[in-house]
Tab-separated table of C-alpha atoms (C1' of nucleotides) in Angstrom:
chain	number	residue	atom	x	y	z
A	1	UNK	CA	75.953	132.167	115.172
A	2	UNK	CA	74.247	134.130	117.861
A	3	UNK	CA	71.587	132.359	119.839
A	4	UNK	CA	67.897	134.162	119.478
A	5	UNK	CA	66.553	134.612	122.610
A	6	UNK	CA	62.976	134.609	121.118
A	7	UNK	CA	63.022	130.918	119.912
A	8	UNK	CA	65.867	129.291	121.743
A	9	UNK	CA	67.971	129.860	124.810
A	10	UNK	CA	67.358	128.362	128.933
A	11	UNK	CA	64.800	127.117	129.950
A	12	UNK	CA	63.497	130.371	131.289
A	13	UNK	CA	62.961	132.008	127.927
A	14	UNK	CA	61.383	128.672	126.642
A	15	UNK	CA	59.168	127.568	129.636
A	16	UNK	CA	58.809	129.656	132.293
A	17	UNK	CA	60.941	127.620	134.182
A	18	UNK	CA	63.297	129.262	136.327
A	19	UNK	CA	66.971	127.824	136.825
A	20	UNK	CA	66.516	125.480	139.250
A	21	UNK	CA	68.432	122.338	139.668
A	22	UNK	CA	65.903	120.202	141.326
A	23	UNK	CA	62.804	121.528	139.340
A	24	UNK	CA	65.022	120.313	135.807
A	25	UNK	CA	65.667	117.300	136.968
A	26	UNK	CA	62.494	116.389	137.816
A	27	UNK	CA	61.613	117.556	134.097
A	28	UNK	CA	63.645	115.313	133.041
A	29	UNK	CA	62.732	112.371	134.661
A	30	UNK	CA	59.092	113.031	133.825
A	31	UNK	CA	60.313	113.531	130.207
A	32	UNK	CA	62.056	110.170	130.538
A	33	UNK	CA	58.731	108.094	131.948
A	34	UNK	CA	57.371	109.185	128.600
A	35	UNK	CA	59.925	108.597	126.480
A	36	UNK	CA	61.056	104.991	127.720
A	37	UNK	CA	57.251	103.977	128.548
A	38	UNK	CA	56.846	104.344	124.702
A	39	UNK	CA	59.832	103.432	123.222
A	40	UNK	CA	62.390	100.990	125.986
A	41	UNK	CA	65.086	101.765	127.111
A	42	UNK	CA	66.879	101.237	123.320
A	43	UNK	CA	64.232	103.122	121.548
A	44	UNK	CA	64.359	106.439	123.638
A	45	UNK	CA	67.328	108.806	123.441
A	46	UNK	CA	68.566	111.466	125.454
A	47	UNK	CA	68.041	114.298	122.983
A	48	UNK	CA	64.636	113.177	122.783
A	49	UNK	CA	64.284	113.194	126.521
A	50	UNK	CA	65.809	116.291	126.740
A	51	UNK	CA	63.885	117.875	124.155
A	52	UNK	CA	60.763	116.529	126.495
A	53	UNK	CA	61.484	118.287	129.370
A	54	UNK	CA	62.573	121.800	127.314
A	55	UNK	CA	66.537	121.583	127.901
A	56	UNK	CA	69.406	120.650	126.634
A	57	UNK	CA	70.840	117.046	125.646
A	58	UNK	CA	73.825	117.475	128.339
A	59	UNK	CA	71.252	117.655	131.156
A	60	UNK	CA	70.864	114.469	131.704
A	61	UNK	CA	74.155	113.250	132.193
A	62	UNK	CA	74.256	116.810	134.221
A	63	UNK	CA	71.447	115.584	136.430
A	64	UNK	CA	71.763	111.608	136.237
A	65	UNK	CA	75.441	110.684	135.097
A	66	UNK	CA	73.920	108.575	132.402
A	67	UNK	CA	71.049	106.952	130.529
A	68	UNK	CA	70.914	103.782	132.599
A	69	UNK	CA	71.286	105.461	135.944
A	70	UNK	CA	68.265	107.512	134.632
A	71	UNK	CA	66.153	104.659	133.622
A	72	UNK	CA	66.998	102.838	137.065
A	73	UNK	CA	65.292	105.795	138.532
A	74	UNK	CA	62.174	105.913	136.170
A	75	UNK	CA	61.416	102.574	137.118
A	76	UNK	CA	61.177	102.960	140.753
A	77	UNK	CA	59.588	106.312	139.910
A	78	UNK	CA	57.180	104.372	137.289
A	79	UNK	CA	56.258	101.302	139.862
A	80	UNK	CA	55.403	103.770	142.643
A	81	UNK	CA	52.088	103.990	142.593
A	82	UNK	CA	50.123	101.113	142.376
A	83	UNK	CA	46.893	100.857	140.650
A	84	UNK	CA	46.391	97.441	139.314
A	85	UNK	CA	46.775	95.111	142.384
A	86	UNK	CA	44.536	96.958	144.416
A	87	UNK	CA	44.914	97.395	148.580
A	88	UNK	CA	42.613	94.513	149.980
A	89	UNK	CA	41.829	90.938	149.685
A	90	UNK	CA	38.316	90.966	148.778
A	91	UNK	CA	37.842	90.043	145.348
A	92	UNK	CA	41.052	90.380	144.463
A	93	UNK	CA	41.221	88.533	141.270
A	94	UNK	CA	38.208	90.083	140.190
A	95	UNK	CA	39.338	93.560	140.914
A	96	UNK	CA	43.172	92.692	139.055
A	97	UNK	CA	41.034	91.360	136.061
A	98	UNK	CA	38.862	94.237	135.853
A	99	UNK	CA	41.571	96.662	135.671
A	100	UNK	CA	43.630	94.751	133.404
A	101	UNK	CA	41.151	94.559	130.723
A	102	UNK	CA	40.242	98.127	130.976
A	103	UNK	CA	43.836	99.807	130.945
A	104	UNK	CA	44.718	97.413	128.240
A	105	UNK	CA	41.996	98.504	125.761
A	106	UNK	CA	42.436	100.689	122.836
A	107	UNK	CA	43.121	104.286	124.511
A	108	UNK	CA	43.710	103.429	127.702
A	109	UNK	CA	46.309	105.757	128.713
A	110	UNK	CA	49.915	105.248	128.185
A	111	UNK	CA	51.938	105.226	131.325
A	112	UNK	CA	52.449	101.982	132.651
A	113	UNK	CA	55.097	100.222	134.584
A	114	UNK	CA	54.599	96.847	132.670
A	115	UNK	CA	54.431	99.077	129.545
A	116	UNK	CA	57.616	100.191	130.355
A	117	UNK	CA	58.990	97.033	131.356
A	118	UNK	CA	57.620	95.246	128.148
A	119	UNK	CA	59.210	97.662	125.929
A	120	UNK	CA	62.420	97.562	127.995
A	121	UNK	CA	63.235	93.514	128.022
A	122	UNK	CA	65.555	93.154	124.877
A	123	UNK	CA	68.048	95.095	126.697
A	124	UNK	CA	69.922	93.014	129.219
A	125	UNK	CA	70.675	95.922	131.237
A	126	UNK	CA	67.422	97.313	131.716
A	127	UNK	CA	65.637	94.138	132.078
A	128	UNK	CA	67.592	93.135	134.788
A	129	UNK	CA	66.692	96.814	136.431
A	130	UNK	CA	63.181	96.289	135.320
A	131	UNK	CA	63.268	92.926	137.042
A	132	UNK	CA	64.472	94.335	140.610
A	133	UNK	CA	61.786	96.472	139.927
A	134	UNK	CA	58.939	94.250	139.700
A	135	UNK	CA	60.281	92.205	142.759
A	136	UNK	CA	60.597	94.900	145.175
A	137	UNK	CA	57.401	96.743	144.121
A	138	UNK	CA	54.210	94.975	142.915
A	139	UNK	CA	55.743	91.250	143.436
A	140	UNK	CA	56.762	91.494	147.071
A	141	UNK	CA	53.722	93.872	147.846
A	142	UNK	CA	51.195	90.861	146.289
A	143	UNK	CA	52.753	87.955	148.203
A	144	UNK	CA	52.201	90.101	151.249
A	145	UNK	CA	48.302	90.299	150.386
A	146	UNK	CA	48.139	86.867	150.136
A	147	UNK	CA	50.179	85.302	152.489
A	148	UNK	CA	49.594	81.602	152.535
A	149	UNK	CA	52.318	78.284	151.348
A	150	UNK	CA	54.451	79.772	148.249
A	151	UNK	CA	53.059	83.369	148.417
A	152	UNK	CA	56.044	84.407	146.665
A	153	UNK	CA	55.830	81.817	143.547
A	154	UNK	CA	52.059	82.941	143.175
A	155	UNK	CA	52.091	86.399	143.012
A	156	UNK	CA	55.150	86.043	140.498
A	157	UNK	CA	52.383	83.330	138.251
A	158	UNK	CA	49.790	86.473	138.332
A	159	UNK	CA	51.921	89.126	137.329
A	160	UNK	CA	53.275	86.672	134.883
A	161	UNK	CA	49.590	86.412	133.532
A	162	UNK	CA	49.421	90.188	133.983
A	163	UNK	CA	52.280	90.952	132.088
A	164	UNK	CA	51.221	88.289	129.515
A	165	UNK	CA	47.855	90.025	129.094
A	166	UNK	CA	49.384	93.488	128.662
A	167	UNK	CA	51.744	92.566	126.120
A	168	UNK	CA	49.301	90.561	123.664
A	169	UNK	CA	46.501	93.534	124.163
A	170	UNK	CA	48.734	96.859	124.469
A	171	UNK	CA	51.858	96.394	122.553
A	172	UNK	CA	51.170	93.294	120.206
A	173	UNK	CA	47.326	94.464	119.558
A	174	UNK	CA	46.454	90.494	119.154
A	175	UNK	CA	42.789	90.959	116.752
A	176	UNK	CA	41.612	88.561	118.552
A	177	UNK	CA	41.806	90.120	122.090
A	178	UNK	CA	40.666	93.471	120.837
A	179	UNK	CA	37.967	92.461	119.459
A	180	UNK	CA	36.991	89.898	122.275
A	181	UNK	CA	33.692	90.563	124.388
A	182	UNK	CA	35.078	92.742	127.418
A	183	UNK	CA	33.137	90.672	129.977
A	184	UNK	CA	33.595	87.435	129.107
A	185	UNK	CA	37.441	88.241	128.562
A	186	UNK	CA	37.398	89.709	132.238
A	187	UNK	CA	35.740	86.309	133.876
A	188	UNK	CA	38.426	84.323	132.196
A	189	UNK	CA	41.097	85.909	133.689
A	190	UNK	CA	38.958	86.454	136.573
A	191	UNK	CA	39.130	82.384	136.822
A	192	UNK	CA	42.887	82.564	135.960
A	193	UNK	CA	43.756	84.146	138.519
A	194	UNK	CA	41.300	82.788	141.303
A	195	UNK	CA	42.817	79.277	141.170
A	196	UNK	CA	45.613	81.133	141.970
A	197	UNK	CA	45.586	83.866	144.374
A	198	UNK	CA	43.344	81.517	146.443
A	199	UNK	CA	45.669	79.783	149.080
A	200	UNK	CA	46.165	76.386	147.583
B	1	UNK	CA	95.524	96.825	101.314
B	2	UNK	CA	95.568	93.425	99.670
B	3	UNK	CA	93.576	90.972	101.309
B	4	UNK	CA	95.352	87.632	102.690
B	5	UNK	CA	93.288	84.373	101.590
B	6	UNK	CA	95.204	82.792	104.228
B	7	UNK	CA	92.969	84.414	106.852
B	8	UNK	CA	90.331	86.620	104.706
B	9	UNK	CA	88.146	86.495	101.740
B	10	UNK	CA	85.218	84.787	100.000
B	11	UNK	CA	83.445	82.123	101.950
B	12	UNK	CA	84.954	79.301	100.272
B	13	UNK	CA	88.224	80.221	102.016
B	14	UNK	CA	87.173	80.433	105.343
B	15	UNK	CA	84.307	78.579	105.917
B	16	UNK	CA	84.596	75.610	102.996
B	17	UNK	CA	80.994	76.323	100.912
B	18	UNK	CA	81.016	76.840	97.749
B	19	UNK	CA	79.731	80.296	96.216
B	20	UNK	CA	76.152	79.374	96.365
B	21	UNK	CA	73.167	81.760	96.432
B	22	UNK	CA	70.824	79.798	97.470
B	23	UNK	CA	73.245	78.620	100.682
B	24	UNK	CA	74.557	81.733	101.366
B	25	UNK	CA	70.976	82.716	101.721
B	26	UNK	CA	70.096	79.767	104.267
B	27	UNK	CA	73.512	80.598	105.879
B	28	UNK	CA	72.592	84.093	106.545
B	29	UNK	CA	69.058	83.288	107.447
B	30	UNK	CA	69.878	81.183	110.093
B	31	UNK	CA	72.518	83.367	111.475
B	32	UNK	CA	69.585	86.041	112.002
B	33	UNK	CA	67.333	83.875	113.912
B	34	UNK	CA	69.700	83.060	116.141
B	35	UNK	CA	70.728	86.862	116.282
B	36	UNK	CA	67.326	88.283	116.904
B	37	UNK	CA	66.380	85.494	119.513
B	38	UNK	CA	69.641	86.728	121.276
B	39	UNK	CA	69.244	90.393	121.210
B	40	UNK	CA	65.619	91.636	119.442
B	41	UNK	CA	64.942	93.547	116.132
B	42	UNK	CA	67.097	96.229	117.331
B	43	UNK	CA	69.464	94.736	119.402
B	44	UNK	CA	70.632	92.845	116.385
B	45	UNK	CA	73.022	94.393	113.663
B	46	UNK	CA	73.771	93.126	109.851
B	47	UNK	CA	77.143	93.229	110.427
B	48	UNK	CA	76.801	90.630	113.581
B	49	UNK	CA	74.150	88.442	111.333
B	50	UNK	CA	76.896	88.665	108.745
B	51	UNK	CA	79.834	87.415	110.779
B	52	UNK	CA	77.643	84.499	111.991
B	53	UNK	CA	77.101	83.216	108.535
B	54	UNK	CA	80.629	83.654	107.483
B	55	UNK	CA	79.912	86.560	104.738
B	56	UNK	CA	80.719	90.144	104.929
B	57	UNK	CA	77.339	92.418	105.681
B	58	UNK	CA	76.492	93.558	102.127
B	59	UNK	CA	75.099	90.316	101.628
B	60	UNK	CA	72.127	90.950	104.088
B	61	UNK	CA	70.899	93.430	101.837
B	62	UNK	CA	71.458	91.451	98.667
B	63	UNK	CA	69.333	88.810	99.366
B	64	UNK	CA	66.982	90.061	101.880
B	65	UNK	CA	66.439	93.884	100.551
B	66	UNK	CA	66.880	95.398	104.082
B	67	UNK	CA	66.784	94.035	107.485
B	68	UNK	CA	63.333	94.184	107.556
B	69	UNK	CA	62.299	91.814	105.263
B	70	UNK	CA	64.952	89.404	106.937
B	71	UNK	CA	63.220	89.501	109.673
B	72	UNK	CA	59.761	88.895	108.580
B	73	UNK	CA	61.272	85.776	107.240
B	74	UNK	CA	62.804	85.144	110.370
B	75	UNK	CA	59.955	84.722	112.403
B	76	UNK	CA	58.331	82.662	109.578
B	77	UNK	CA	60.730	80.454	109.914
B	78	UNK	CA	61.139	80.341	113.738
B	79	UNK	CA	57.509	79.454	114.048
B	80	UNK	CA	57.025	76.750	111.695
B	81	UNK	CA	58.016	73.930	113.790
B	82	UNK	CA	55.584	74.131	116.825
B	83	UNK	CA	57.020	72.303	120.009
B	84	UNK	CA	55.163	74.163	122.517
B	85	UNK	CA	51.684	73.506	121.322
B	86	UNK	CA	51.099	69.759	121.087
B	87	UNK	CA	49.455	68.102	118.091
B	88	UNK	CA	46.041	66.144	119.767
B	89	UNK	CA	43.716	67.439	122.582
B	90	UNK	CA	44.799	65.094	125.147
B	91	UNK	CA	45.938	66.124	128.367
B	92	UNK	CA	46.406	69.340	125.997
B	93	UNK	CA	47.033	71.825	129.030
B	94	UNK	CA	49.025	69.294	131.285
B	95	UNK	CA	51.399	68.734	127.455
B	96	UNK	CA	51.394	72.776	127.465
B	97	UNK	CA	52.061	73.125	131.243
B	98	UNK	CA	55.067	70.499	131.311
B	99	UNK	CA	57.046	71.765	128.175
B	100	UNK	CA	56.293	75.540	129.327
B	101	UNK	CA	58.300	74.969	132.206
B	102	UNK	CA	60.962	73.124	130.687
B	103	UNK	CA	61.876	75.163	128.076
B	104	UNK	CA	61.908	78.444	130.399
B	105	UNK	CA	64.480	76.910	132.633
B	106	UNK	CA	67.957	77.954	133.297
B	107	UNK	CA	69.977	76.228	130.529
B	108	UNK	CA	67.224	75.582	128.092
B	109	UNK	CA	67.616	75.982	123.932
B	110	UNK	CA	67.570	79.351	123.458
B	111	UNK	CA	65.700	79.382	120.211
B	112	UNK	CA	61.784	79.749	120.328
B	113	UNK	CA	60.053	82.116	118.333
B	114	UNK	CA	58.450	83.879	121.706
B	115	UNK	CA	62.008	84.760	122.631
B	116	UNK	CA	62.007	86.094	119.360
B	117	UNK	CA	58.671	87.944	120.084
B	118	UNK	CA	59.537	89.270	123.326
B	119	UNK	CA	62.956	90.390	122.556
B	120	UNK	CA	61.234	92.696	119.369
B	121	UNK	CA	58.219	94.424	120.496
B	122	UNK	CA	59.481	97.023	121.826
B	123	UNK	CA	60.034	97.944	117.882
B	124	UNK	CA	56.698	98.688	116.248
B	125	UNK	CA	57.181	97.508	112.808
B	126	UNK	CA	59.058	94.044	114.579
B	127	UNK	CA	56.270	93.836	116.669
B	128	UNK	CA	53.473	94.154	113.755
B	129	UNK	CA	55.763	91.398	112.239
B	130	UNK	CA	55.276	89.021	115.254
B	131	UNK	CA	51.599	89.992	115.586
B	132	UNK	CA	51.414	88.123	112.242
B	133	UNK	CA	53.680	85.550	112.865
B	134	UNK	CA	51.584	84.319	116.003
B	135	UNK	CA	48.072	84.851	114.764
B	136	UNK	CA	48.835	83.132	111.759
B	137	UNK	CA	50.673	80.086	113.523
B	138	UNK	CA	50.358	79.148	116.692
B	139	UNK	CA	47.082	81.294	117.418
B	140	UNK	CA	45.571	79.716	114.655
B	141	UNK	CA	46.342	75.966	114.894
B	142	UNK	CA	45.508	75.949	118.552
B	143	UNK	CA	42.005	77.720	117.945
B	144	UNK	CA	41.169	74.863	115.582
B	145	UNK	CA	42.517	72.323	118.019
B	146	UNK	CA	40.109	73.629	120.957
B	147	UNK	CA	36.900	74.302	118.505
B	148	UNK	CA	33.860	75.343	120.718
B	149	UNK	CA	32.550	79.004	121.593
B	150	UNK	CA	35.305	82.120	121.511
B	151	UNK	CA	37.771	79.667	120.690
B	152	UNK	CA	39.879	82.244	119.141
B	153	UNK	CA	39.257	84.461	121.977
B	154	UNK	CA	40.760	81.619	124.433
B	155	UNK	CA	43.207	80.418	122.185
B	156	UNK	CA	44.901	83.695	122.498
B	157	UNK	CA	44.638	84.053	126.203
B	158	UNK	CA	46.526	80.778	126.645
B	159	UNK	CA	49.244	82.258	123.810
B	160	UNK	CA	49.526	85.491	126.809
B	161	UNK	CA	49.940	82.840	129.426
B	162	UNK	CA	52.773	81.359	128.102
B	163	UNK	CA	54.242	84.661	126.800
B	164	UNK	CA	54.290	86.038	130.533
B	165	UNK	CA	55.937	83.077	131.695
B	166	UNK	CA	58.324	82.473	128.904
B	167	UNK	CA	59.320	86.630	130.015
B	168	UNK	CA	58.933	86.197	133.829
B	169	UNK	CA	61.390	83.084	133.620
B	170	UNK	CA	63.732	83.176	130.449
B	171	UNK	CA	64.175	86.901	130.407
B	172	UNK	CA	63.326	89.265	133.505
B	173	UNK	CA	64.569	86.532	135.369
B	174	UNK	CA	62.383	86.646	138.316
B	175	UNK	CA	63.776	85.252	141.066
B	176	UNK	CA	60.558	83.213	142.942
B	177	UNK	CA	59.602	81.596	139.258
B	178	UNK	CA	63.231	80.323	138.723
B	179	UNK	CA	63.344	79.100	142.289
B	180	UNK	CA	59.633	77.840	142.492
B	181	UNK	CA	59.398	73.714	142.499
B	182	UNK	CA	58.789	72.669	139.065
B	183	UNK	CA	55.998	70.556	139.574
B	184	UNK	CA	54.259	73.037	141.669
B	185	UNK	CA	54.690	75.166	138.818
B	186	UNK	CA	53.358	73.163	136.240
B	187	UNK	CA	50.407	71.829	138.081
B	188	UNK	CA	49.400	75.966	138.791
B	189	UNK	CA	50.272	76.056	135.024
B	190	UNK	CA	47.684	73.354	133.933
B	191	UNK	CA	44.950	74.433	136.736
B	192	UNK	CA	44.852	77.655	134.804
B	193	UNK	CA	45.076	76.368	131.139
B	194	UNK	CA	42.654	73.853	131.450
B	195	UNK	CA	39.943	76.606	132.098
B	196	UNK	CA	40.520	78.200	129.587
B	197	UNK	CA	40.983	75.266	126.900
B	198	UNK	CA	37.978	72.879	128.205
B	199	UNK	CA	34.920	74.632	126.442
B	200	UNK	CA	33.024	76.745	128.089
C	1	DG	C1'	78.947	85.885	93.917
C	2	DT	C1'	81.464	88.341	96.987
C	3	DC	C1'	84.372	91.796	98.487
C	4	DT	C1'	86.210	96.608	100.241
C	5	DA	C1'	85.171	101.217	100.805
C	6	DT	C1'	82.006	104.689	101.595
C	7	DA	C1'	77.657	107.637	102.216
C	8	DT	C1'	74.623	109.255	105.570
C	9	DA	C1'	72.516	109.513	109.797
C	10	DA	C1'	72.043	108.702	114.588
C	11	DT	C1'	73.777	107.465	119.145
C	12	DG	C1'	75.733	108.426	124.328
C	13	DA	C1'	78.915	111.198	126.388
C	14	DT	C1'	82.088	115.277	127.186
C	15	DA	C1'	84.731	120.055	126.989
C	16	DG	C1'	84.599	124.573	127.586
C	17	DA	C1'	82.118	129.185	127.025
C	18	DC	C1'	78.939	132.239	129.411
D	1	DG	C1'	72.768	126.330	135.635
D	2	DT	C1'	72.644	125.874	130.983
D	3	DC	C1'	74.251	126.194	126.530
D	4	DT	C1'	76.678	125.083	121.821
D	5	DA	C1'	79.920	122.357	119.626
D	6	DT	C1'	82.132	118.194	119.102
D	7	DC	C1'	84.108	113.506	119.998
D	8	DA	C1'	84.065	108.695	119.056
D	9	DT	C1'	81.197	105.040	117.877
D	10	DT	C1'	77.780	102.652	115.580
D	11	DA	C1'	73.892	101.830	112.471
D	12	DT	C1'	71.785	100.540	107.699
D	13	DA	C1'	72.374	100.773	103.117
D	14	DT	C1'	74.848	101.411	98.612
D	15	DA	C1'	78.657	101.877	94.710
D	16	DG	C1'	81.878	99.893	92.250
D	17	DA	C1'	86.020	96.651	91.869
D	18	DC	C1'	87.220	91.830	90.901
DNA sequence: GTCTATATAATGATAGAC
DNA sequence: GTCTATCATTATATAGAC
């Protein structure tokens, strides 16, 4: 059957998108933040991601040689920015608390590297590339803003919290933490956390 | 092809038990805890569940319906006994705190319903099914152990406590938590439980 | 009560045309 | 540079024989 240019055919007659190599593959590793973000690394296929970024299902092995060589890049593409451990010291645990309990409330937007690393665990594979993830990134960065006997071990113990937090709110929806008083939910963890990002 | 009773056939060739509904059922049932513990809601397939128990994978679906249902039973049954979450309010976050730490360890059982937990919400229907399983279990009992103001509330911020750490140590594998000193672990551990479980 | 054999759908990856 | 078409594998679930 002939292909109909009108409704299918490159990406040009789709999306505007000229043929270019490097502006498809970063479509498709946008595509693929999406796609494993909200489903793992087990729940997302390649068609889907494809379909995401407006091409074909060959692609991304085109582009990235295969699924888990693309999902080791969306996680260091994922962790990049940081905006939950903030820059400074002052009131850390305060400011971590904050912004935990408001990106983890119903609506709060959807792109998250612990979102994506949550959803991504049952997979030995990609928990083992989420987990070099979280140690070069946010981990290491942490233990740097605190400094201090056992830096390390601590800032692992608050993202543990953090990722605890996320995953009961976000992905579980406990009732009880989404229905919980916001501010009184924020000074708990706000107490959590100080104990612990205090040097000892 | 005929089969060979020598090396194939019903289970009272291979594995000695009679044809039995009722321990077929068990059988299989405890073949799919183990197998979702291991590798998640979708990690897991009939047919391995099926080999574990000694039956070929058609029996899944006649006593269970569809894999589903097994696992809603599943995590019924992996959280009924509690071992985490001690009986009496005595030293209740120092009890937490020690057997938190020694079940996360390298070489520790490998059969707790929050491995089951964390290794199935990336699956929204599995994960719905653990939301259940933990706010009518654990959640619960340890609510009505602490009594007080919000008790709920804290009860599940301890249950996120231990889920981060039972993910930053068992599975992601973090380096600095499986390295860390265990009793510098567990006294962090308690320090941040017994805020939240002391009443407010 | 249990089996083999099959239906149906989806997966990641690849070959070859244009 | 991108496509369509297909391979080989795997998944859950079901039909029918014994």
């Amino acid at each position: 059957m002939k292909s109909d240019l009108t409704h299918r055919g490159p990406p040009s007659a789709r999306t505007g998108r000229p043929r270019n190599a490097a502006a498809t593959r970063e479509a498709v590793l946008r595509s693929a933040v999406e796609a494993f973000t909200r489903s793992g690394y087990d729940g997302a296929g390649v068609r889907e991601i494809a379909e995401g970024a407006g091409v074909s299902a060959m692609m991304v092995n085109r582009y990235f040689g295969s699924k888990e060589n693309l999902f080791a890049e969306v996680v260091d593409t994922s962790f990049t920015p940081r905006t939950v451990v903030p820059d400074d010291l002052t009131r850390l645990s305060h400011g971590i608390a904050r912004a935990l309990v408001h990106r983890t409330g119903p609506g709060a937007d959807e792109l998250s590297p612990f979102l994506l690393t949550l959803r991504s665990v049952s997979n030995p594979r990609s928990a083992e590339l989420a987990r070099q993830g979280i140690e070069r990134h946010v981990e290491r960065h942490l233990a740097e803003l605190l400094g201090g006997e056992r830096a390390r071990e601590r800032s692992a113990l608050a993202l543990s919290v953090i990722l605890g937090v996320w995953l009961m709110r976000s992905i579980i929806g406990d009732t009880a933490l989404l229905e919980a008083d916001l501010d009184g939910l924020a000074r708990h963890l706000d107490g959590m956390l100080a104990g612990l990002l205090t040097s000892p």
